[in-house]
Short mmCIF file of C-alpha atoms and ligand atoms in Angstrom, two decimals:
data_model
loop_
_atom_site.label_atom_id
_atom_site.label_comp_id
_atom_site.label_asym_id
_atom_site.label_seq_id
_atom_site.Cartn_x
_atom_site.Cartn_y
_atom_site.Cartn_z
CA UNK A 1 13.12 36.77 14.92
CA UNK A 2 14.11 35.59 11.45
CA UNK A 3 11.65 36.16 8.63
CA UNK A 4 9.10 33.38 8.20
CA UNK A 5 9.53 31.28 5.05
CA UNK A 6 6.73 31.79 2.57
CA UNK A 7 4.91 29.34 0.30
CA UNK A 8 3.47 27.09 3.00
CA UNK A 9 1.10 24.49 1.48
CA UNK A 10 -0.66 22.24 4.02
CA UNK A 11 -0.11 18.60 3.07
CA UNK A 12 2.53 19.80 0.58
CA UNK A 13 -0.28 19.84 -1.96
CA UNK A 14 1.16 20.53 -5.41
CA UNK A 15 4.70 21.00 -4.06
CA UNK A 16 7.34 18.97 -5.95
CA UNK A 17 9.43 17.21 -3.30
CA UNK A 18 11.61 15.06 -5.55
CA UNK A 19 12.45 14.23 -9.13
CA UNK A 20 11.49 10.71 -10.13
CA UNK A 21 11.46 8.60 -13.29
CA UNK A 22 9.52 5.67 -11.79
CA UNK A 23 5.84 6.36 -12.45
CA UNK A 24 3.58 9.09 -13.76
CA UNK A 25 -0.05 10.12 -13.28
CA UNK A 26 -2.19 12.23 -15.60
CA UNK A 27 -4.99 13.02 -13.17
CA UNK A 28 -7.16 14.82 -15.72
CA UNK A 29 -7.07 11.99 -18.27
CA UNK A 30 -6.97 9.16 -15.72
CA UNK A 31 -3.67 7.72 -16.97
CA UNK A 32 -1.10 5.89 -14.86
CA UNK A 33 2.19 4.56 -16.22
CA UNK A 34 5.17 2.75 -14.69
CA UNK A 35 8.47 3.62 -16.41
CA UNK A 36 6.42 4.74 -19.43
CA UNK A 37 4.24 1.60 -19.70
CA UNK A 38 0.48 2.06 -19.28
CA UNK A 39 -1.01 0.31 -16.27
CA UNK A 40 -3.64 -1.35 -18.49
CA UNK A 41 -0.88 -3.10 -20.51
CA UNK A 42 1.05 -4.19 -17.45
CA UNK A 43 -2.06 -5.55 -15.71
CA UNK A 44 -3.06 -7.48 -18.81
CA UNK A 45 0.31 -8.83 -19.94
CA UNK A 46 2.90 -8.58 -17.17
CA UNK A 47 3.33 -10.33 -13.83
CA UNK A 48 3.96 -8.74 -10.47
CA UNK A 49 7.60 -9.83 -10.34
CA UNK A 50 8.25 -8.62 -13.87
CA UNK A 51 6.62 -5.30 -12.91
CA UNK A 52 8.72 -5.10 -9.74
CA UNK A 53 11.85 -5.62 -11.85
CA UNK A 54 10.69 -2.87 -14.23
CA UNK A 55 10.04 -0.44 -11.40
CA UNK A 56 13.31 -1.11 -9.58
CA UNK A 57 15.73 -1.44 -12.51
CA UNK A 58 13.92 0.75 -15.03
CA UNK A 59 13.49 -1.74 -17.91
CA UNK A 60 11.44 -4.85 -18.57
CA UNK A 61 13.73 -7.85 -18.05
CA UNK A 62 14.87 -10.20 -20.81
CA UNK A 63 13.51 -13.75 -20.51
CA UNK A 64 16.76 -14.87 -18.90
CA UNK A 65 16.91 -11.94 -16.45
CA UNK A 66 13.31 -12.59 -15.45
CA UNK A 67 13.95 -16.30 -14.87
CA UNK A 68 16.94 -15.46 -12.71
CA UNK A 69 15.02 -12.82 -10.75
CA UNK A 70 12.07 -15.14 -10.13
CA UNK A 71 14.46 -17.88 -9.03
CA UNK A 72 16.35 -15.57 -6.66
CA UNK A 73 13.16 -14.26 -5.07
CA UNK A 74 11.97 -17.84 -4.65
CA UNK A 75 15.25 -18.79 -2.92
CA UNK A 76 14.66 -16.11 -0.29
CA UNK A 77 11.06 -17.03 0.59
CA UNK A 78 11.77 -18.93 3.78
CA UNK A 79 12.16 -17.03 7.05
CA UNK A 80 14.24 -17.87 10.10
CA UNK A 81 12.56 -19.84 12.89
CA UNK A 82 13.35 -16.80 15.07
CA UNK A 83 11.02 -14.68 12.92
CA UNK A 84 8.27 -17.30 13.26
CA UNK A 85 8.87 -17.35 17.03
CA UNK A 86 8.70 -13.56 17.12
CA UNK A 87 5.38 -13.64 15.23
CA UNK A 88 4.06 -16.16 17.79
CA UNK A 89 4.68 -13.59 20.53
CA UNK A 90 2.56 -10.92 18.82
CA UNK A 91 -0.98 -10.49 20.19
CA UNK A 92 -3.27 -12.59 18.00
CA UNK A 93 -5.91 -9.84 18.07
CA UNK A 94 -3.49 -7.20 16.77
CA UNK A 95 -3.91 -5.75 13.30
CA UNK A 96 -1.81 -7.61 10.69
CA UNK A 97 -0.58 -4.27 9.38
CA UNK A 98 1.15 -3.73 12.74
CA UNK A 99 2.55 -7.26 12.60
CA UNK A 100 3.83 -6.55 9.10
CA UNK A 101 5.43 -3.27 10.10
CA UNK A 102 7.23 -4.90 13.03
CA UNK A 103 8.34 -7.96 11.08
CA UNK A 104 9.57 -5.84 8.14
CA UNK A 105 11.65 -3.76 10.57
CA UNK A 106 12.98 -6.94 12.23
CA UNK A 107 14.68 -7.96 8.97
CA UNK A 108 17.23 -5.27 9.80
CA UNK A 109 18.25 -7.36 12.82
CA UNK A 110 18.80 -10.46 10.72
CA UNK A 111 20.54 -8.79 7.79
CA UNK A 112 22.37 -5.98 9.53
CA UNK A 113 25.37 -5.40 7.28
CA UNK A 114 24.63 -2.35 5.20
CA UNK A 115 26.47 -1.55 1.96
CA UNK A 116 24.27 0.97 0.24
CA UNK A 117 26.78 1.63 -2.55
CA UNK A 118 27.01 -2.07 -3.49
CA UNK A 119 24.65 -3.23 -6.26
CA UNK A 120 24.78 -6.80 -4.92
CA UNK A 121 23.65 -5.63 -1.50
CA UNK A 122 20.79 -3.66 -3.09
CA UNK A 123 19.73 -6.68 -5.14
CA UNK A 124 19.87 -8.93 -2.05
CA UNK A 125 17.74 -6.52 -0.02
CA UNK A 126 15.19 -6.30 -2.85
CA UNK A 127 14.96 -10.12 -2.97
CA UNK A 128 14.53 -10.39 0.79
CA UNK A 129 11.80 -7.78 1.03
CA UNK A 130 9.81 -9.10 -1.93
CA UNK A 131 10.26 -12.73 -0.88
CA UNK A 132 9.84 -12.58 2.89
CA UNK A 133 6.98 -10.11 3.32
CA UNK A 134 4.38 -12.56 1.91
CA UNK A 135 5.80 -15.38 4.05
CA UNK A 136 5.74 -13.29 7.24
CA UNK A 137 2.25 -11.99 6.56
CA UNK A 138 0.80 -15.42 5.84
CA UNK A 139 2.64 -16.85 8.87
CA UNK A 140 1.12 -14.22 11.18
CA UNK A 141 -2.31 -14.99 9.77
CA UNK A 142 -1.96 -18.74 10.45
CA UNK A 143 -0.44 -18.20 13.90
CA UNK A 144 -3.23 -15.87 15.02
CA UNK A 145 -5.71 -18.61 14.07
CA UNK A 146 -3.82 -21.04 16.26
CA UNK A 147 -2.25 -22.92 13.33
CA UNK A 148 1.32 -23.54 12.26
CA UNK A 149 2.64 -21.34 9.44
CA UNK A 150 2.60 -23.01 6.05
CA UNK A 151 5.99 -23.27 4.37
CA UNK A 152 6.28 -21.59 0.95
CA UNK A 153 6.05 -23.91 -2.06
CA UNK A 154 8.96 -23.62 -4.46
CA UNK A 155 6.96 -24.88 -7.42
CA UNK A 156 4.36 -22.10 -7.19
CA UNK A 157 4.67 -18.62 -8.72
CA UNK A 158 4.65 -15.56 -6.46
CA UNK A 159 0.92 -14.82 -6.27
CA UNK A 160 -0.17 -18.48 -6.11
CA UNK A 161 2.34 -19.18 -3.38
CA UNK A 162 0.98 -16.36 -1.21
CA UNK A 163 -2.62 -17.53 -1.60
CA UNK A 164 -1.46 -21.09 -0.88
CA UNK A 165 0.31 -20.01 2.35
CA UNK A 166 -2.90 -18.24 3.44
CA UNK A 167 -5.30 -21.10 2.76
CA UNK A 168 -3.18 -24.28 2.40
CA UNK A 169 -4.95 -24.80 -0.92
CA UNK A 170 -3.39 -24.33 -4.31
CA UNK A 171 -5.47 -21.51 -5.85
CA UNK A 172 -7.48 -21.78 -9.05
CA UNK A 173 -5.26 -20.48 -11.91
CA UNK A 174 -7.77 -17.73 -12.81
CA UNK A 175 -7.93 -16.55 -9.18
CA UNK A 176 -4.12 -16.55 -8.98
CA UNK A 177 -3.82 -14.60 -12.25
CA UNK A 178 -6.33 -12.01 -11.03
CA UNK A 179 -4.55 -11.68 -7.70
CA UNK A 180 -1.25 -11.19 -9.52
CA UNK A 181 -2.87 -8.43 -11.62
CA UNK A 182 -4.03 -6.76 -8.36
CA UNK A 183 -0.42 -6.77 -7.18
CA UNK A 184 0.65 -5.12 -10.45
CA UNK A 185 -2.02 -2.43 -10.02
CA UNK A 186 -0.94 -1.58 -6.46
CA UNK A 187 2.82 -1.74 -6.98
CA UNK A 188 3.55 1.97 -7.42
CA UNK A 189 1.84 5.34 -7.46
CA UNK A 190 4.23 8.31 -7.54
CA UNK A 191 4.87 10.36 -4.40
CA UNK A 192 1.94 9.35 -2.20
CA UNK A 193 2.20 9.54 1.61
CA UNK A 194 3.82 6.13 2.16
CA UNK A 195 6.28 6.54 -0.70
CA UNK A 196 7.21 9.99 0.56
CA UNK A 197 7.73 8.43 3.98
CA UNK A 198 9.94 5.75 2.38
CA UNK A 199 12.03 8.38 0.59
CA UNK A 200 12.45 10.51 3.71
CA UNK A 201 13.62 7.44 5.64
CA UNK A 202 15.87 6.35 2.76
CA UNK A 203 17.46 9.80 2.63
CA UNK A 204 19.00 9.24 6.08
CA UNK A 205 20.91 6.25 4.61
CA UNK A 206 19.34 3.84 7.07
CA UNK A 207 18.74 0.21 6.09
CA UNK A 208 16.09 -0.76 3.50
CA UNK A 209 14.02 -2.68 6.04
CA UNK A 210 13.55 0.52 8.07
CA UNK A 211 12.53 2.24 4.82
CA UNK A 212 9.85 -0.38 4.17
CA UNK A 213 8.70 -0.46 7.80
CA UNK A 214 8.19 3.32 7.90
CA UNK A 215 6.22 3.16 4.66
CA UNK A 216 4.04 0.31 5.97
CA UNK A 217 3.17 2.42 9.02
CA UNK A 218 2.19 5.32 6.79
CA UNK A 219 0.12 3.19 4.43
CA UNK A 220 -1.94 1.86 7.35
CA UNK A 221 -4.01 5.02 7.87
CA UNK A 222 -7.65 5.23 6.72
CA UNK A 223 -6.93 8.18 4.41
CA UNK A 224 -4.38 6.08 2.54
CA UNK A 225 -4.16 2.29 2.15
CA UNK A 226 -6.45 1.57 5.09
CA UNK A 227 -9.43 2.76 3.06
CA UNK A 228 -9.83 -0.57 1.21
CA UNK A 229 -10.88 -2.25 4.44
CA UNK A 230 -13.27 0.58 5.28
CA UNK A 231 -14.95 0.41 1.86
CA UNK A 232 -16.18 -3.11 2.48
CA UNK A 233 -17.36 -2.21 5.98
CA UNK A 234 -19.21 0.78 4.46
CA UNK A 235 -20.87 -1.37 1.77
CA UNK A 236 -21.97 -3.86 4.43
CA UNK A 237 -23.33 -1.00 6.52
CA UNK A 238 -25.35 0.31 3.56
CA UNK A 239 -26.58 -3.24 3.03
CA UNK A 240 -28.74 -2.89 -0.10
CA UNK A 241 -29.08 -0.89 -3.30
CA UNK A 242 -32.26 0.78 -2.00
CA UNK A 243 -30.40 2.30 0.93
CA UNK A 244 -27.54 3.82 -1.10
CA UNK A 245 -29.13 7.18 -1.85
CA UNK A 246 -30.09 7.91 1.76
CA UNK A 247 -26.62 6.89 2.94
CA UNK A 248 -24.92 9.10 0.37
CA UNK A 249 -27.14 12.12 1.06
CA UNK A 250 -26.61 11.81 4.78
CA UNK A 251 -22.82 11.47 4.36
CA UNK A 252 -22.64 14.51 2.09
CA UNK A 253 -24.87 16.57 4.41
CA UNK A 254 -22.74 15.71 7.44
CA UNK A 255 -19.49 16.19 5.44
CA UNK A 256 -18.51 12.56 6.02
CA UNK A 257 -16.21 11.12 3.37
CA UNK A 258 -17.28 8.20 1.24
CA UNK A 259 -14.54 5.62 1.53
CA UNK A 260 -12.89 4.63 -1.73
CA UNK A 261 -13.73 7.97 -3.36
CA UNK A 262 -11.58 10.99 -4.05
CA UNK A 263 -7.91 11.38 -4.80
CA UNK A 264 -5.42 14.21 -4.53
CA UNK A 265 -4.14 13.44 -8.06
CA UNK A 266 -7.14 12.12 -10.03
CA UNK A 267 -10.05 14.32 -10.95
CA UNK A 268 -11.64 11.46 -12.92
CA UNK A 269 -12.11 7.76 -12.11
CA UNK A 270 -8.83 6.17 -11.06
CA UNK A 271 -7.74 3.89 -13.97
CA UNK A 272 -6.91 1.16 -11.44
CA UNK A 273 -10.52 1.24 -10.19
CA UNK A 274 -11.72 0.62 -13.76
CA UNK A 275 -9.40 -2.37 -14.15
CA UNK A 276 -10.28 -3.75 -10.71
CA UNK A 277 -13.97 -3.46 -11.51
CA UNK A 278 -13.38 -5.60 -14.62
CA UNK A 279 -11.42 -8.13 -12.58
CA UNK A 280 -14.24 -8.24 -10.01
CA UNK A 281 -16.77 -8.97 -12.75
CA UNK A 282 -14.59 -11.77 -14.16
CA UNK A 283 -14.31 -13.32 -10.70
CA UNK A 284 -18.05 -13.04 -10.05
CA UNK A 285 -18.96 -14.64 -13.36
CA UNK A 286 -16.68 -17.58 -12.55
CA UNK A 287 -17.10 -18.01 -8.79
CA UNK A 288 -20.50 -16.48 -8.03
CA UNK A 289 -21.92 -13.00 -7.61
CA UNK A 290 -21.40 -10.73 -4.59
CA UNK A 291 -24.45 -8.58 -3.92
CA UNK A 292 -22.22 -5.91 -2.37
CA UNK A 293 -21.05 -5.28 -5.93
CA UNK A 294 -24.57 -4.09 -6.79
CA UNK A 295 -24.44 -1.73 -3.81
CA UNK A 296 -21.04 -0.47 -4.96
CA UNK A 297 -22.21 0.14 -8.53
CA UNK A 298 -25.27 2.03 -7.36
CA UNK A 299 -23.08 4.12 -5.07
CA UNK A 300 -20.73 4.90 -7.95
CA UNK A 301 -23.64 5.97 -10.18
CA UNK A 302 -25.23 8.23 -7.60
CA UNK A 303 -21.90 9.64 -6.40
CA UNK A 304 -21.01 10.54 -9.99
CA UNK A 305 -24.05 12.89 -9.97
CA UNK A 306 -23.49 14.31 -6.51
CA UNK A 307 -19.70 14.31 -6.08
CA UNK A 308 -18.52 14.10 -9.71
CA UNK A 309 -18.75 17.89 -10.25
CA UNK A 310 -16.12 18.24 -7.48
CA UNK A 311 -13.84 15.75 -9.26
CA UNK A 312 -14.53 12.99 -6.75
CA UNK A 313 -14.70 9.51 -8.30
CA UNK A 314 -13.79 5.95 -7.22
CA UNK A 315 -10.15 5.41 -6.36
CA UNK A 316 -8.13 2.16 -6.31
CA UNK A 317 -9.62 1.11 -2.99
CA UNK A 318 -13.24 1.13 -4.12
CA UNK A 319 -13.34 -2.22 -5.94
CA UNK A 320 -10.20 -3.92 -4.59
CA UNK A 321 -11.91 -5.15 -1.42
CA UNK A 322 -14.64 -6.90 -3.41
CA UNK A 323 -11.96 -8.66 -5.46
CA UNK A 324 -9.96 -9.67 -2.39
CA UNK A 325 -13.05 -10.95 -0.63
CA UNK A 326 -13.91 -13.18 -3.60
CA UNK A 327 -10.35 -14.49 -3.53
CA UNK A 328 -10.90 -15.54 0.09
CA UNK A 329 -8.63 -12.92 1.63
CA UNK A 330 -9.82 -11.79 5.09
CA UNK A 331 -10.81 -8.11 5.34
CA UNK A 332 -8.05 -7.11 7.74
CA UNK A 333 -5.45 -8.46 5.29
CA UNK A 334 -6.54 -6.10 2.49
CA UNK A 335 -4.16 -3.30 3.51
CA UNK A 336 -1.24 -5.66 4.26
CA UNK A 337 -1.73 -7.17 0.78
CA UNK A 338 -1.58 -3.63 -0.60
CA UNK A 339 1.71 -3.18 1.31
CA UNK A 340 3.08 -6.46 -0.02
CA UNK A 341 2.64 -5.14 -3.53
CA UNK A 342 3.62 -1.51 -2.87
CA UNK A 343 6.91 -2.78 -1.42
CA UNK A 344 8.06 -2.97 -5.07
CA UNK A 345 7.45 0.76 -5.52
CA UNK A 346 9.03 1.62 -2.17
CA UNK A 347 12.16 -0.33 -3.13
CA UNK A 348 12.30 1.45 -6.49
CA UNK A 349 12.12 4.81 -4.68
CA UNK A 350 14.73 3.67 -2.13
CA UNK A 351 17.11 2.84 -4.97
CA UNK A 352 16.35 6.07 -6.84
CA UNK A 353 16.80 8.13 -3.66
CA UNK A 354 20.20 6.55 -3.03
CA UNK A 355 21.22 7.42 -6.59
CA UNK A 356 20.93 11.18 -5.95
CA UNK A 357 20.59 11.53 -2.23
CA UNK A 358 20.08 14.65 -0.21
CA UNK A 359 18.61 14.26 3.26
CA UNK A 360 15.04 15.57 3.54
CA UNK A 361 15.00 18.45 5.95
CA UNK A 362 12.14 20.84 5.19
CA UNK A 363 11.60 23.96 7.18
CA UNK A 364 8.62 25.07 9.26
CA UNK A 365 6.77 28.24 10.18
CA UNK A 366 7.05 28.55 13.94
CA UNK A 367 3.72 29.51 15.54
CA UNK A 368 4.71 29.12 19.21
CA UNK A 369 5.68 31.66 21.87
CA UNK A 370 8.79 33.83 21.97
CA UNK A 371 11.58 32.77 24.37
CA UNK A 372 10.39 32.71 28.02
CA UNK A 373 12.08 32.58 31.43
CA UNK A 374 12.10 29.22 33.21
CA UNK A 375 10.37 29.31 36.66
CA UNK A 376 10.52 26.82 39.58
CA UNK A 377 7.23 24.96 40.17
CA UNK A 378 6.13 27.06 43.19
CA UNK A 379 6.29 30.24 41.13
CA UNK A 380 4.28 28.90 38.21
CA UNK A 381 0.66 29.80 37.70
CA UNK A 382 -1.67 27.87 35.49
CA UNK A 383 -0.99 24.61 33.80
CA UNK A 384 -2.32 21.52 35.57
CA UNK A 385 -1.88 19.08 32.76
CA UNK A 386 -4.68 20.28 30.49
CA UNK A 387 -3.70 20.89 26.88
CA UNK A 388 -2.67 24.49 26.27
CA UNK A 389 -4.05 24.51 22.75
N1 ACO B 401 -16.33 11.70 -0.04
C1 ACO B 401 -16.97 12.87 0.00
N2 ACO B 401 -16.37 14.06 -0.17
C2 ACO B 401 -15.04 14.06 -0.41
C3 ACO B 401 -14.32 12.86 -0.49
C4 ACO B 401 -15.02 11.64 -0.30
N3 ACO B 401 -14.37 10.48 -0.34
N4 ACO B 401 -13.03 13.15 -0.73
C5 ACO B 401 -12.96 14.47 -0.80
N5 ACO B 401 -14.17 15.03 -0.60
C6 ACO B 401 -14.50 16.45 -0.59
C7 ACO B 401 -14.10 17.07 0.75
O1 ACO B 401 -15.15 16.99 1.68
C8 ACO B 401 -13.78 18.47 0.31
O2 ACO B 401 -15.00 19.16 0.13
P1 ACO B 401 -15.12 20.74 0.48
O3 ACO B 401 -14.16 21.41 -0.45
O4 ACO B 401 -16.55 21.03 0.19
O5 ACO B 401 -14.75 20.88 1.91
C9 ACO B 401 -13.15 18.31 -1.06
O6 ACO B 401 -13.69 17.09 -1.58
C10 ACO B 401 -11.63 18.20 -1.01
O7 ACO B 401 -11.32 17.16 -0.08
P2 ACO B 401 -9.91 17.00 0.60
O8 ACO B 401 -10.04 16.03 1.74
O9 ACO B 401 -9.33 18.33 0.88
O10 ACO B 401 -9.10 16.34 -0.59
P3 ACO B 401 -7.66 15.73 -0.47
O11 ACO B 401 -7.03 15.85 -1.78
O12 ACO B 401 -6.94 16.29 0.70
O13 ACO B 401 -7.98 14.21 -0.08
C11 ACO B 401 -8.31 11.94 0.00
C12 ACO B 401 -7.79 13.09 -0.85
C13 ACO B 401 -7.56 11.92 1.34
C14 ACO B 401 -8.00 10.64 -0.72
C15 ACO B 401 -9.83 12.12 0.22
O14 ACO B 401 -10.48 12.13 -1.02
C16 ACO B 401 -10.41 11.06 1.14
O15 ACO B 401 -10.31 11.18 2.36
N6 ACO B 401 -11.04 9.99 0.56
C17 ACO B 401 -11.64 8.94 1.34
C18 ACO B 401 -10.57 7.98 1.86
C19 ACO B 401 -9.98 7.15 0.74
O16 ACO B 401 -10.68 6.59 -0.09
N7 ACO B 401 -8.64 7.05 0.75
C20 ACO B 401 -7.90 6.24 -0.23
C21 ACO B 401 -7.19 7.13 -1.20
S1 ACO B 401 -6.34 6.16 -2.42
C22 ACO B 401 -4.99 5.63 -1.61
O17 ACO B 401 -4.45 6.23 -0.74
C23 ACO B 401 -4.50 4.29 -1.95
#
């Protein structure tokens, strides 16, 4: 038997798996930057599409380049009637994240020519993903409620148009601006599980829609993007500020994780959580308070005492659900909305991966049996279908 490779780190914790110039985290200081720009500046001054451009092409666009990019994305917003028909065949009770994964993958059927070394092809794929994901997601939401999908509105900017397609109402400008800032905050976050998944898929030189679909599937899990949905369910379960301490103590004693807390990279409060908390407060002061915010704040205060010494603080998912709820976004769309935004980061990593590609093919440490002789069924003892462990 060949010698086992050494250096195994479960979850690849701390193992560099790529070189990347797209974003950077300082987990001790709580700093996140995209292409060198602090997340606080981008959330305050940039838009999601401008941020997507920055992530994918490496520089903030000139006014003209931005106008052209916004126009091109807008031109791609509509989806084929075949995609709408496909969405109508999906089970209405299915999770929208599954609908999003399937519809993202289906784009490969509609745009099947693949020219990965052609900048125009790359630009076209970027436009399609950014433009069509919101349309498909909103369409699935309307269809599952028994309504016709709402066509995108060409006169509305990206974030407003998505909220409009979800509700058939033009959103309040403040609500639209805050939603756009949420998209900026979620657009990219170094080599997390879904981005790693995107890069692995990209490294096989498959089409970009498969890259996005694999990343959507990875983001869906409760340890990753799916936590934003669970946070709100947890806050509802706690119910009131008075019950926070008992809930927290019981969770810690039974080693149950508090949703929206903890991060592999941050040992302090996630800077995005701080910004989202501010956005939540702005929304509440304008559109009315949410008493679950009081529960969340109490939980943050008590958890700082009990979990803070282990470096466990609120992550991006802790306050995002409260913001989304105030914006009228249904709970099961929280993670798909995260995906809609993170698509920008996935596309940036797709493009970067193609620029210096080497297929991902890690090795493993085999823990199974040595080679055995095959026996016909009548000579076998043992296994009746139970797991062998
Ligand atoms: N609540 C309570 N304790 C926690 C939490 C939490 N949320 N997170 C970690 N811990 C504890 C663990 O119990 C463990 O304690 P121990 O050493 O006494 O056994 C220790 O901290 C280390 O935990 P790990 O799970 O090994 O940390 P890891 O870096 O693998 O996990 C993760 C990071 C997955 C995010 C984890 O903190 C978690 O599950 N959080 C809750 C789910 C969540 O909010 N996910 C969203 C993350 S952000 C994102 O993906 C967009």
